[in-house]
Amino acid sequence: MEWFSDLSFWAVCVLVLTAFLAGIIDALAGGGGLITVPIMIAVGISPIEALATNKLQGCAGTLSASHHFIKLGHVSLREMRFPIFMTAVGSLTGTLLVTYINTAILLRIIPAILIFVAIFFYALPKLQPVISSFVRITMNRFAFIAGFSIGFYDGLIGPGTGAFFSTAFICLMGLSIISATAHTKVLNATSNLTSLVVFCFSGHILWGIGIAMGVGQWLGAKIGSRLVISKGNTLIRPLVITICIALSIKLLLS
């Protein structure tokens, strides 16, 4: 078990500040890993250690945002029990398979999907009334369709998971953008925690750095989750569109 890589004090400070900013953005639109993972690699952390450690610090942000939404009554844990279970099963399956599947092929497909999500959120004000008028599935069906599949994707690869969950909640259950974001954080926290448990046995997590960044993520997510409630409709759409396009460009150039 390794706690710190050979990083300077200032490098750790940069990582904590990065995690704080990522926590704000991730609570609003997802995609915090787009910010944290490249910076972790840039300061000298190996890619596998960056991915594993990112799950640790990412859990802090999604748990912080989830706690805020649950406390305010925007999410009912009783209603979410089965989606949480199916998301955990999907994430566990994806994380276990990540070393056996050629993820490079999947990474080529993701940019097109993310661009579609960006277009969807751009057109959301006109589309949502139409979607809400004829699309409705139960929470249990949502768990089978979206919980397992998106959880599997998050365990296997991860970029854009928050945007995918939000889109699924809006399209399949007709939730508002604020409600979809609140429910997304609970399932995103579930998939992160499940992947983290698996990574705990891999020996690749830098625990000291992950915990320090986790504090930054937690604080950033508290601010971001409050902004969702106060200015959600004006902030979430543009951020989701920006994050999806940025993720697409990053994946296409990598």
PDB file of C-alpha atoms in Angstrom:
ATOM      1  CA  MET A   1       0.000   0.000   0.000  1.00  0.00           C
ATOM      2  CA  GLU A   2       1.523   3.306  -1.100  1.00  0.00           C
ATOM      3  CA  TRP A   3       0.470   6.605   0.465  1.00  0.00           C
ATOM      4  CA  PHE A   4       2.403   9.205  -1.508  1.00  0.00           C
ATOM      5  CA  SER A   5       4.299   9.257  -4.759  1.00  0.00           C
ATOM      6  CA  ASP A   6       7.555  11.228  -4.950  1.00  0.00           C
ATOM      7  CA  LEU A   7       5.753  14.553  -5.256  1.00  0.00           C
ATOM      8  CA  SER A   8       6.705  17.948  -3.873  1.00  0.00           C
ATOM      9  CA  PHE A   9       4.541  19.816  -1.396  1.00  0.00           C
ATOM     10  CA  TRP A  10       3.540  22.295  -4.113  1.00  0.00           C
ATOM     11  CA  ALA A  11       2.547  19.502  -6.498  1.00  0.00           C
ATOM     12  CA  VAL A  12       0.217  18.119  -3.828  1.00  0.00           C
ATOM     13  CA  CYS A  13      -1.233  21.619  -3.300  1.00  0.00           C
ATOM     14  CA  VAL A  14      -1.928  21.877  -7.037  1.00  0.00           C
ATOM     15  CA  LEU A  15      -3.696  18.506  -6.949  1.00  0.00           C
ATOM     16  CA  VAL A  16      -5.877  19.522  -3.992  1.00  0.00           C
ATOM     17  CA  LEU A  17      -6.855  22.800  -5.698  1.00  0.00           C
ATOM     18  CA  THR A  18      -7.577  20.882  -8.912  1.00  0.00           C
ATOM     19  CA  ALA A  19      -9.786  18.466  -6.969  1.00  0.00           C
ATOM     20  CA  PHE A  20     -11.663  21.382  -5.392  1.00  0.00           C
ATOM     21  CA  LEU A  21     -12.455  22.917  -8.792  1.00  0.00           C
ATOM     22  CA  ALA A  22     -13.320  19.499 -10.224  1.00  0.00           C
ATOM     23  CA  GLY A  23     -15.691  18.904  -7.312  1.00  0.00           C
ATOM     24  CA  ILE A  24     -17.679  22.043  -8.180  1.00  0.00           C
ATOM     25  CA  ILE A  25     -17.908  21.139 -11.863  1.00  0.00           C
ATOM     26  CA  ASP A  26     -18.628  17.450 -11.222  1.00  0.00           C
ATOM     27  CA  ALA A  27     -21.534  18.260  -8.898  1.00  0.00           C
ATOM     28  CA  LEU A  28     -23.051  20.467 -11.581  1.00  0.00           C
ATOM     29  CA  ALA A  29     -22.418  18.514 -14.767  1.00  0.00           C
ATOM     30  CA  GLY A  30     -20.143  15.541 -14.184  1.00  0.00           C
ATOM     31  CA  GLY A  31     -16.772  15.109 -15.893  1.00  0.00           C
ATOM     32  CA  GLY A  32     -14.567  15.938 -12.915  1.00  0.00           C
ATOM     33  CA  GLY A  33     -12.191  13.161 -13.942  1.00  0.00           C
ATOM     34  CA  LEU A  34     -11.509  15.068 -17.157  1.00  0.00           C
ATOM     35  CA  ILE A  35      -9.792  17.667 -14.979  1.00  0.00           C
ATOM     36  CA  THR A  36      -8.156  15.579 -12.243  1.00  0.00           C
ATOM     37  CA  VAL A  37      -6.701  12.602 -14.144  1.00  0.00           C
ATOM     38  CA  PRO A  38      -4.656  14.612 -16.716  1.00  0.00           C
ATOM     39  CA  ILE A  39      -3.266  16.867 -13.962  1.00  0.00           C
ATOM     40  CA  MET A  40      -2.325  13.835 -11.837  1.00  0.00           C
ATOM     41  CA  ILE A  41      -0.469  12.318 -14.787  1.00  0.00           C
ATOM     42  CA  ALA A  42       1.162  15.688 -15.573  1.00  0.00           C
ATOM     43  CA  VAL A  43       2.729  15.944 -12.087  1.00  0.00           C
ATOM     44  CA  GLY A  44       4.316  12.497 -12.430  1.00  0.00           C
ATOM     45  CA  ILE A  45       1.724   9.931 -11.290  1.00  0.00           C
ATOM     46  CA  SER A  46       1.488   6.851 -13.522  1.00  0.00           C
ATOM     47  CA  PRO A  47      -1.756   6.418 -15.518  1.00  0.00           C
ATOM     48  CA  ILE A  48      -2.919   3.331 -13.589  1.00  0.00           C
ATOM     49  CA  GLU A  49      -2.199   5.028 -10.240  1.00  0.00           C
ATOM     50  CA  ALA A  50      -4.002   8.157 -11.462  1.00  0.00           C
ATOM     51  CA  LEU A  51      -7.109   6.165 -12.431  1.00  0.00           C
ATOM     52  CA  ALA A  52      -7.162   4.209  -9.167  1.00  0.00           C
ATOM     53  CA  THR A  53      -6.480   7.255  -6.970  1.00  0.00           C
ATOM     54  CA  ASN A  54      -9.068   9.259  -8.913  1.00  0.00           C
ATOM     55  CA  LYS A  55     -11.750   6.781  -7.785  1.00  0.00           C
ATOM     56  CA  LEU A  56     -10.813   7.464  -4.149  1.00  0.00           C
ATOM     57  CA  GLN A  57     -10.930  11.249  -4.390  1.00  0.00           C
ATOM     58  CA  GLY A  58     -13.933  11.127  -6.740  1.00  0.00           C
ATOM     59  CA  CYS A  59     -15.931   9.220  -4.112  1.00  0.00           C
ATOM     60  CA  ALA A  60     -15.574  12.160  -1.755  1.00  0.00           C
ATOM     61  CA  GLY A  61     -17.142  14.537  -4.265  1.00  0.00           C
ATOM     62  CA  THR A  62     -20.069  12.335  -5.296  1.00  0.00           C
ATOM     63  CA  LEU A  63     -20.795  11.362  -1.670  1.00  0.00           C
ATOM     64  CA  SER A  64     -20.729  15.038  -0.634  1.00  0.00           C
ATOM     65  CA  ALA A  65     -23.172  16.032  -3.387  1.00  0.00           C
ATOM     66  CA  SER A  66     -25.380  12.982  -2.696  1.00  0.00           C
ATOM     67  CA  HIS A  67     -25.571  13.823   1.019  1.00  0.00           C
ATOM     68  CA  HIS A  68     -26.635  17.376   0.227  1.00  0.00           C
ATOM     69  CA  PHE A  69     -29.414  16.306  -2.166  1.00  0.00           C
ATOM     70  CA  ILE A  70     -30.673  13.568   0.174  1.00  0.00           C
ATOM     71  CA  LYS A  71     -30.707  15.937   3.151  1.00  0.00           C
ATOM     72  CA  LEU A  72     -32.806  18.462   1.204  1.00  0.00           C
ATOM     73  CA  GLY A  73     -35.261  15.739   0.153  1.00  0.00           C
ATOM     74  CA  HIS A  74     -34.475  15.810  -3.571  1.00  0.00           C
ATOM     75  CA  VAL A  75     -33.663  12.080  -3.508  1.00  0.00           C
ATOM     76  CA  SER A  76     -35.349   9.237  -1.590  1.00  0.00           C
ATOM     77  CA  LEU A  77     -32.893   6.460  -0.723  1.00  0.00           C
ATOM     78  CA  ARG A  78     -35.783   4.042  -0.206  1.00  0.00           C
ATOM     79  CA  GLU A  79     -36.922   4.643  -3.792  1.00  0.00           C
ATOM     80  CA  MET A  80     -33.348   4.322  -5.039  1.00  0.00           C
ATOM     81  CA  ARG A  81     -32.443   1.026  -3.336  1.00  0.00           C
ATOM     82  CA  PHE A  82     -32.813  -1.177  -6.415  1.00  0.00           C
ATOM     83  CA  PRO A  83     -31.119   1.278  -8.832  1.00  0.00           C
ATOM     84  CA  ILE A  84     -28.252   1.541  -6.329  1.00  0.00           C
ATOM     85  CA  PHE A  85     -27.961  -2.250  -6.221  1.00  0.00           C
ATOM     86  CA  MET A  86     -28.035  -2.670 -10.013  1.00  0.00           C
ATOM     87  CA  THR A  87     -25.537   0.173 -10.514  1.00  0.00           C
ATOM     88  CA  ALA A  88     -23.190  -1.490  -8.012  1.00  0.00           C
ATOM     89  CA  VAL A  89     -23.481  -4.824  -9.837  1.00  0.00           C
ATOM     90  CA  GLY A  90     -22.777  -3.137 -13.174  1.00  0.00           C
ATOM     91  CA  SER A  91     -19.803  -1.192 -11.807  1.00  0.00           C
ATOM     92  CA  LEU A  92     -18.354  -4.289 -10.164  1.00  0.00           C
ATOM     93  CA  THR A  93     -18.637  -6.228 -13.421  1.00  0.00           C
ATOM     94  CA  GLY A  94     -17.032  -3.448 -15.466  1.00  0.00           C
ATOM     95  CA  THR A  95     -14.164  -2.930 -13.015  1.00  0.00           C
ATOM     96  CA  LEU A  96     -13.382  -6.662 -12.913  1.00  0.00           C
ATOM     97  CA  LEU A  97     -13.363  -6.834 -16.722  1.00  0.00           C
ATOM     98  CA  VAL A  98     -11.270  -3.705 -17.303  1.00  0.00           C
ATOM     99  CA  THR A  99      -8.013  -5.685 -17.421  1.00  0.00           C
ATOM    100  CA  TYR A 100      -9.371  -8.230 -19.918  1.00  0.00           C
ATOM    101  CA  ILE A 101     -11.084  -6.038 -22.531  1.00  0.00           C
ATOM    102  CA  ASN A 102      -9.475  -3.803 -25.141  1.00  0.00           C
ATOM    103  CA  THR A 103     -10.909  -0.485 -23.958  1.00  0.00           C
ATOM    104  CA  ALA A 104      -9.198   1.359 -26.847  1.00  0.00           C
ATOM    105  CA  ILE A 105     -12.003   0.214 -29.157  1.00  0.00           C
ATOM    106  CA  LEU A 106     -14.654   1.548 -26.790  1.00  0.00           C
ATOM    107  CA  LEU A 107     -12.782   4.827 -26.370  1.00  0.00           C
ATOM    108  CA  ARG A 108     -13.190   5.462 -30.114  1.00  0.00           C
ATOM    109  CA  ILE A 109     -16.976   5.183 -29.804  1.00  0.00           C
ATOM    110  CA  ILE A 110     -17.400   7.388 -26.718  1.00  0.00           C
ATOM    111  CA  PRO A 111     -16.719  10.775 -28.413  1.00  0.00           C
ATOM    112  CA  ALA A 112     -19.672  10.261 -30.790  1.00  0.00           C
ATOM    113  CA  ILE A 113     -21.930   9.380 -27.846  1.00  0.00           C
ATOM    114  CA  LEU A 114     -20.774  12.414 -25.874  1.00  0.00           C
ATOM    115  CA  ILE A 115     -21.381  14.718 -28.825  1.00  0.00           C
ATOM    116  CA  PHE A 116     -24.916  13.309 -29.038  1.00  0.00           C
ATOM    117  CA  VAL A 117     -25.411  14.052 -25.315  1.00  0.00           C
ATOM    118  CA  ALA A 118     -24.152  17.629 -25.869  1.00  0.00           C
ATOM    119  CA  ILE A 119     -26.629  18.115 -28.745  1.00  0.00           C
ATOM    120  CA  PHE A 120     -29.412  16.633 -26.626  1.00  0.00           C
ATOM    121  CA  PHE A 121     -28.782  19.049 -23.745  1.00  0.00           C
ATOM    122  CA  TYR A 122     -28.530  21.950 -26.195  1.00  0.00           C
ATOM    123  CA  ALA A 123     -32.005  21.113 -27.526  1.00  0.00           C
ATOM    124  CA  LEU A 124     -33.373  20.108 -24.098  1.00  0.00           C
ATOM    125  CA  PRO A 125     -35.748  23.097 -23.560  1.00  0.00           C
ATOM    126  CA  LYS A 126     -37.681  22.124 -26.707  1.00  0.00           C
ATOM    127  CA  LEU A 127     -37.324  18.372 -26.293  1.00  0.00           C
ATOM    128  CA  GLN A 128     -38.230  17.961 -22.618  1.00  0.00           C
ATOM    129  CA  PRO A 129     -41.984  18.739 -22.946  1.00  0.00           C
ATOM    130  CA  VAL A 130     -42.224  16.229 -25.810  1.00  0.00           C
ATOM    131  CA  ILE A 131     -40.228  13.586 -23.937  1.00  0.00           C
ATOM    132  CA  SER A 132     -42.224  14.052 -20.744  1.00  0.00           C
ATOM    133  CA  SER A 133     -45.512  13.589 -22.599  1.00  0.00           C
ATOM    134  CA  PHE A 134     -44.851  10.014 -23.736  1.00  0.00           C
ATOM    135  CA  VAL A 135     -41.769   8.567 -21.975  1.00  0.00           C
ATOM    136  CA  ARG A 136     -42.266   6.985 -18.565  1.00  0.00           C
ATOM    137  CA  ILE A 137     -40.721   3.868 -17.042  1.00  0.00           C
ATOM    138  CA  THR A 138     -40.670   2.665 -13.449  1.00  0.00           C
ATOM    139  CA  MET A 139     -37.641   3.071 -11.224  1.00  0.00           C
ATOM    140  CA  ASN A 140     -37.085  -0.704 -11.222  1.00  0.00           C
ATOM    141  CA  ARG A 141     -36.999  -0.792 -15.026  1.00  0.00           C
ATOM    142  CA  PHE A 142     -34.639   2.163 -14.965  1.00  0.00           C
ATOM    143  CA  ALA A 143     -32.385   0.156 -12.649  1.00  0.00           C
ATOM    144  CA  PHE A 144     -32.220  -2.731 -15.141  1.00  0.00           C
ATOM    145  CA  ILE A 145     -31.818  -0.580 -18.259  1.00  0.00           C
ATOM    146  CA  ALA A 146     -29.675   2.361 -17.156  1.00  0.00           C
ATOM    147  CA  GLY A 147     -28.386   1.527 -13.664  1.00  0.00           C
ATOM    148  CA  PHE A 148     -26.598  -1.651 -14.679  1.00  0.00           C
ATOM    149  CA  SER A 149     -25.383  -0.517 -18.115  1.00  0.00           C
ATOM    150  CA  ILE A 150     -24.074   2.922 -17.091  1.00  0.00           C
ATOM    151  CA  GLY A 151     -22.619   1.465 -13.879  1.00  0.00           C
ATOM    152  CA  PHE A 152     -20.835  -1.131 -16.033  1.00  0.00           C
ATOM    153  CA  TYR A 153     -19.518   1.635 -18.289  1.00  0.00           C
ATOM    154  CA  ASP A 154     -18.260   3.645 -15.297  1.00  0.00           C
ATOM    155  CA  GLY A 155     -16.412   0.640 -13.907  1.00  0.00           C
ATOM    156  CA  LEU A 156     -14.934  -0.174 -17.306  1.00  0.00           C
ATOM    157  CA  ILE A 157     -13.962   3.305 -18.569  1.00  0.00           C
ATOM    158  CA  GLY A 158     -15.782   6.211 -16.890  1.00  0.00           C
ATOM    159  CA  PRO A 159     -15.661   9.500 -18.889  1.00  0.00           C
ATOM    160  CA  GLY A 160     -19.079  11.162 -19.130  1.00  0.00           C
ATOM    161  CA  THR A 161     -20.860   8.879 -16.633  1.00  0.00           C
ATOM    162  CA  GLY A 162     -22.664  11.783 -14.952  1.00  0.00           C
ATOM    163  CA  ALA A 163     -23.933  13.124 -18.270  1.00  0.00           C
ATOM    164  CA  PHE A 164     -25.127   9.648 -19.307  1.00  0.00           C
ATOM    165  CA  PHE A 165     -27.042   9.138 -16.035  1.00  0.00           C
ATOM    166  CA  SER A 166     -28.613  12.608 -16.260  1.00  0.00           C
ATOM    167  CA  THR A 167     -29.678  12.017 -19.871  1.00  0.00           C
ATOM    168  CA  ALA A 168     -31.187   8.644 -18.932  1.00  0.00           C
ATOM    169  CA  PHE A 169     -33.176  10.124 -16.038  1.00  0.00           C
ATOM    170  CA  ILE A 170     -34.530  12.884 -18.271  1.00  0.00           C
ATOM    171  CA  CYS A 171     -35.319  10.660 -21.268  1.00  0.00           C
ATOM    172  CA  LEU A 172     -36.586   7.522 -19.515  1.00  0.00           C
ATOM    173  CA  MET A 173     -38.253   8.974 -16.424  1.00  0.00           C
ATOM    174  CA  GLY A 174     -39.070  12.529 -17.464  1.00  0.00           C
ATOM    175  CA  LEU A 175     -37.270  14.123 -14.514  1.00  0.00           C
ATOM    176  CA  SER A 176     -36.388  17.799 -14.487  1.00  0.00           C
ATOM    177  CA  ILE A 177     -32.741  18.687 -15.048  1.00  0.00           C
ATOM    178  CA  ILE A 178     -32.250  19.513 -11.332  1.00  0.00           C
ATOM    179  CA  SER A 179     -33.924  16.304 -10.147  1.00  0.00           C
ATOM    180  CA  ALA A 180     -31.975  14.270 -12.722  1.00  0.00           C
ATOM    181  CA  THR A 181     -28.703  15.780 -11.464  1.00  0.00           C
ATOM    182  CA  ALA A 182     -29.595  14.981  -7.841  1.00  0.00           C
ATOM    183  CA  HIS A 183     -30.459  11.336  -8.619  1.00  0.00           C
ATOM    184  CA  THR A 184     -27.374  11.037 -10.830  1.00  0.00           C
ATOM    185  CA  LYS A 185     -25.034  11.858  -7.950  1.00  0.00           C
ATOM    186  CA  VAL A 186     -26.374   8.980  -5.838  1.00  0.00           C
ATOM    187  CA  LEU A 187     -25.796   6.424  -8.600  1.00  0.00           C
ATOM    188  CA  ASN A 188     -22.455   7.975  -9.560  1.00  0.00           C
ATOM    189  CA  ALA A 189     -21.336   7.690  -5.924  1.00  0.00           C
ATOM    190  CA  THR A 190     -22.451   4.038  -5.957  1.00  0.00           C
ATOM    191  CA  SER A 191     -20.416   3.177  -9.054  1.00  0.00           C
ATOM    192  CA  ASN A 192     -17.372   5.057  -7.721  1.00  0.00           C
ATOM    193  CA  LEU A 193     -17.483   3.280  -4.359  1.00  0.00           C
ATOM    194  CA  THR A 194     -17.855  -0.126  -5.978  1.00  0.00           C
ATOM    195  CA  SER A 195     -14.885   0.467  -8.292  1.00  0.00           C
ATOM    196  CA  LEU A 196     -12.874   1.782  -5.340  1.00  0.00           C
ATOM    197  CA  VAL A 197     -13.420  -1.444  -3.397  1.00  0.00           C
ATOM    198  CA  VAL A 198     -11.993  -3.428  -6.326  1.00  0.00           C
ATOM    199  CA  PHE A 199      -9.053  -1.033  -6.754  1.00  0.00           C
ATOM    200  CA  CYS A 200      -8.250  -1.363  -3.033  1.00  0.00           C
ATOM    201  CA  PHE A 201      -6.941  -4.855  -3.796  1.00  0.00           C
ATOM    202  CA  SER A 202      -4.817  -3.729  -6.757  1.00  0.00           C
ATOM    203  CA  GLY A 203      -2.195  -1.790  -4.800  1.00  0.00           C
ATOM    204  CA  HIS A 204      -2.306   1.152  -7.220  1.00  0.00           C
ATOM    205  CA  ILE A 205      -4.076   3.718  -4.990  1.00  0.00           C
ATOM    206  CA  LEU A 206      -1.913   6.532  -3.564  1.00  0.00           C
ATOM    207  CA  TRP A 207      -3.857   6.872  -0.336  1.00  0.00           C
ATOM    208  CA  GLY A 208      -2.287  10.070   0.986  1.00  0.00           C
ATOM    209  CA  ILE A 209      -2.798  11.949  -2.264  1.00  0.00           C
ATOM    210  CA  GLY A 210      -6.286  10.476  -2.705  1.00  0.00           C
ATOM    211  CA  ILE A 211      -7.386  11.533   0.777  1.00  0.00           C
ATOM    212  CA  ALA A 212      -5.907  15.040   0.398  1.00  0.00           C
ATOM    213  CA  MET A 213      -7.618  15.477  -2.978  1.00  0.00           C
ATOM    214  CA  GLY A 214     -10.776  13.954  -1.507  1.00  0.00           C
ATOM    215  CA  VAL A 215     -10.982  16.822   0.989  1.00  0.00           C
ATOM    216  CA  GLY A 216     -10.799  19.282  -1.914  1.00  0.00           C
ATOM    217  CA  GLN A 217     -13.431  17.317  -3.868  1.00  0.00           C
ATOM    218  CA  TRP A 218     -15.747  17.186  -0.845  1.00  0.00           C
ATOM    219  CA  LEU A 219     -15.610  20.956  -0.319  1.00  0.00           C
ATOM    220  CA  GLY A 220     -15.980  21.698  -4.036  1.00  0.00           C
ATOM    221  CA  ALA A 221     -18.938  19.338  -4.344  1.00  0.00           C
ATOM    222  CA  LYS A 222     -20.700  21.064  -1.431  1.00  0.00           C
ATOM    223  CA  ILE A 223     -20.474  24.366  -3.302  1.00  0.00           C
ATOM    224  CA  GLY A 224     -21.468  22.783  -6.615  1.00  0.00           C
ATOM    225  CA  SER A 225     -24.491  20.965  -5.169  1.00  0.00           C
ATOM    226  CA  ARG A 226     -25.765  24.238  -3.689  1.00  0.00           C
ATOM    227  CA  LEU A 227     -25.378  25.912  -7.081  1.00  0.00           C
ATOM    228  CA  VAL A 228     -27.466  23.112  -8.636  1.00  0.00           C
ATOM    229  CA  ILE A 229     -30.399  24.070  -6.409  1.00  0.00           C
ATOM    230  CA  SER A 230     -30.013  27.852  -6.667  1.00  0.00           C
ATOM    231  CA  LYS A 231     -28.947  28.251 -10.310  1.00  0.00           C
ATOM    232  CA  GLY A 232     -29.328  24.766 -11.758  1.00  0.00           C
ATOM    233  CA  ASN A 233     -31.217  25.500 -14.955  1.00  0.00           C
ATOM    234  CA  THR A 234     -28.854  28.295 -15.992  1.00  0.00           C
ATOM    235  CA  LEU A 235     -25.616  26.473 -15.100  1.00  0.00           C
ATOM    236  CA  ILE A 236     -26.135  22.740 -15.716  1.00  0.00           C
ATOM    237  CA  ARG A 237     -27.022  22.788 -19.433  1.00  0.00           C
ATOM    238  CA  PRO A 238     -24.036  24.889 -20.602  1.00  0.00           C
ATOM    239  CA  LEU A 239     -21.659  22.957 -18.342  1.00  0.00           C
ATOM    240  CA  VAL A 240     -22.867  19.538 -19.542  1.00  0.00           C
ATOM    241  CA  ILE A 241     -22.485  20.682 -23.162  1.00  0.00           C
ATOM    242  CA  THR A 242     -18.987  22.059 -22.490  1.00  0.00           C
ATOM    243  CA  ILE A 243     -17.837  18.994 -20.528  1.00  0.00           C
ATOM    244  CA  CYS A 244     -19.141  16.569 -23.177  1.00  0.00           C
ATOM    245  CA  ILE A 245     -17.405  18.450 -25.999  1.00  0.00           C
ATOM    246  CA  ALA A 246     -14.181  18.744 -23.962  1.00  0.00           C
ATOM    247  CA  LEU A 247     -14.273  15.016 -23.162  1.00  0.00           C
ATOM    248  CA  SER A 248     -14.833  14.217 -26.837  1.00  0.00           C
ATOM    249  CA  ILE A 249     -11.859  16.342 -27.923  1.00  0.00           C
ATOM    250  CA  LYS A 250      -9.633  14.836 -25.228  1.00  0.00           C
ATOM    251  CA  LEU A 251     -10.537  11.265 -26.223  1.00  0.00           C
ATOM    252  CA  LEU A 252     -10.129  11.976 -29.944  1.00  0.00           C
ATOM    253  CA  LEU A 253      -6.681  13.486 -29.360  1.00  0.00           C
ATOM    254  CA  SER A 254      -5.464  10.797 -26.926  1.00  0.00           C
TER     255      SER A 254
END
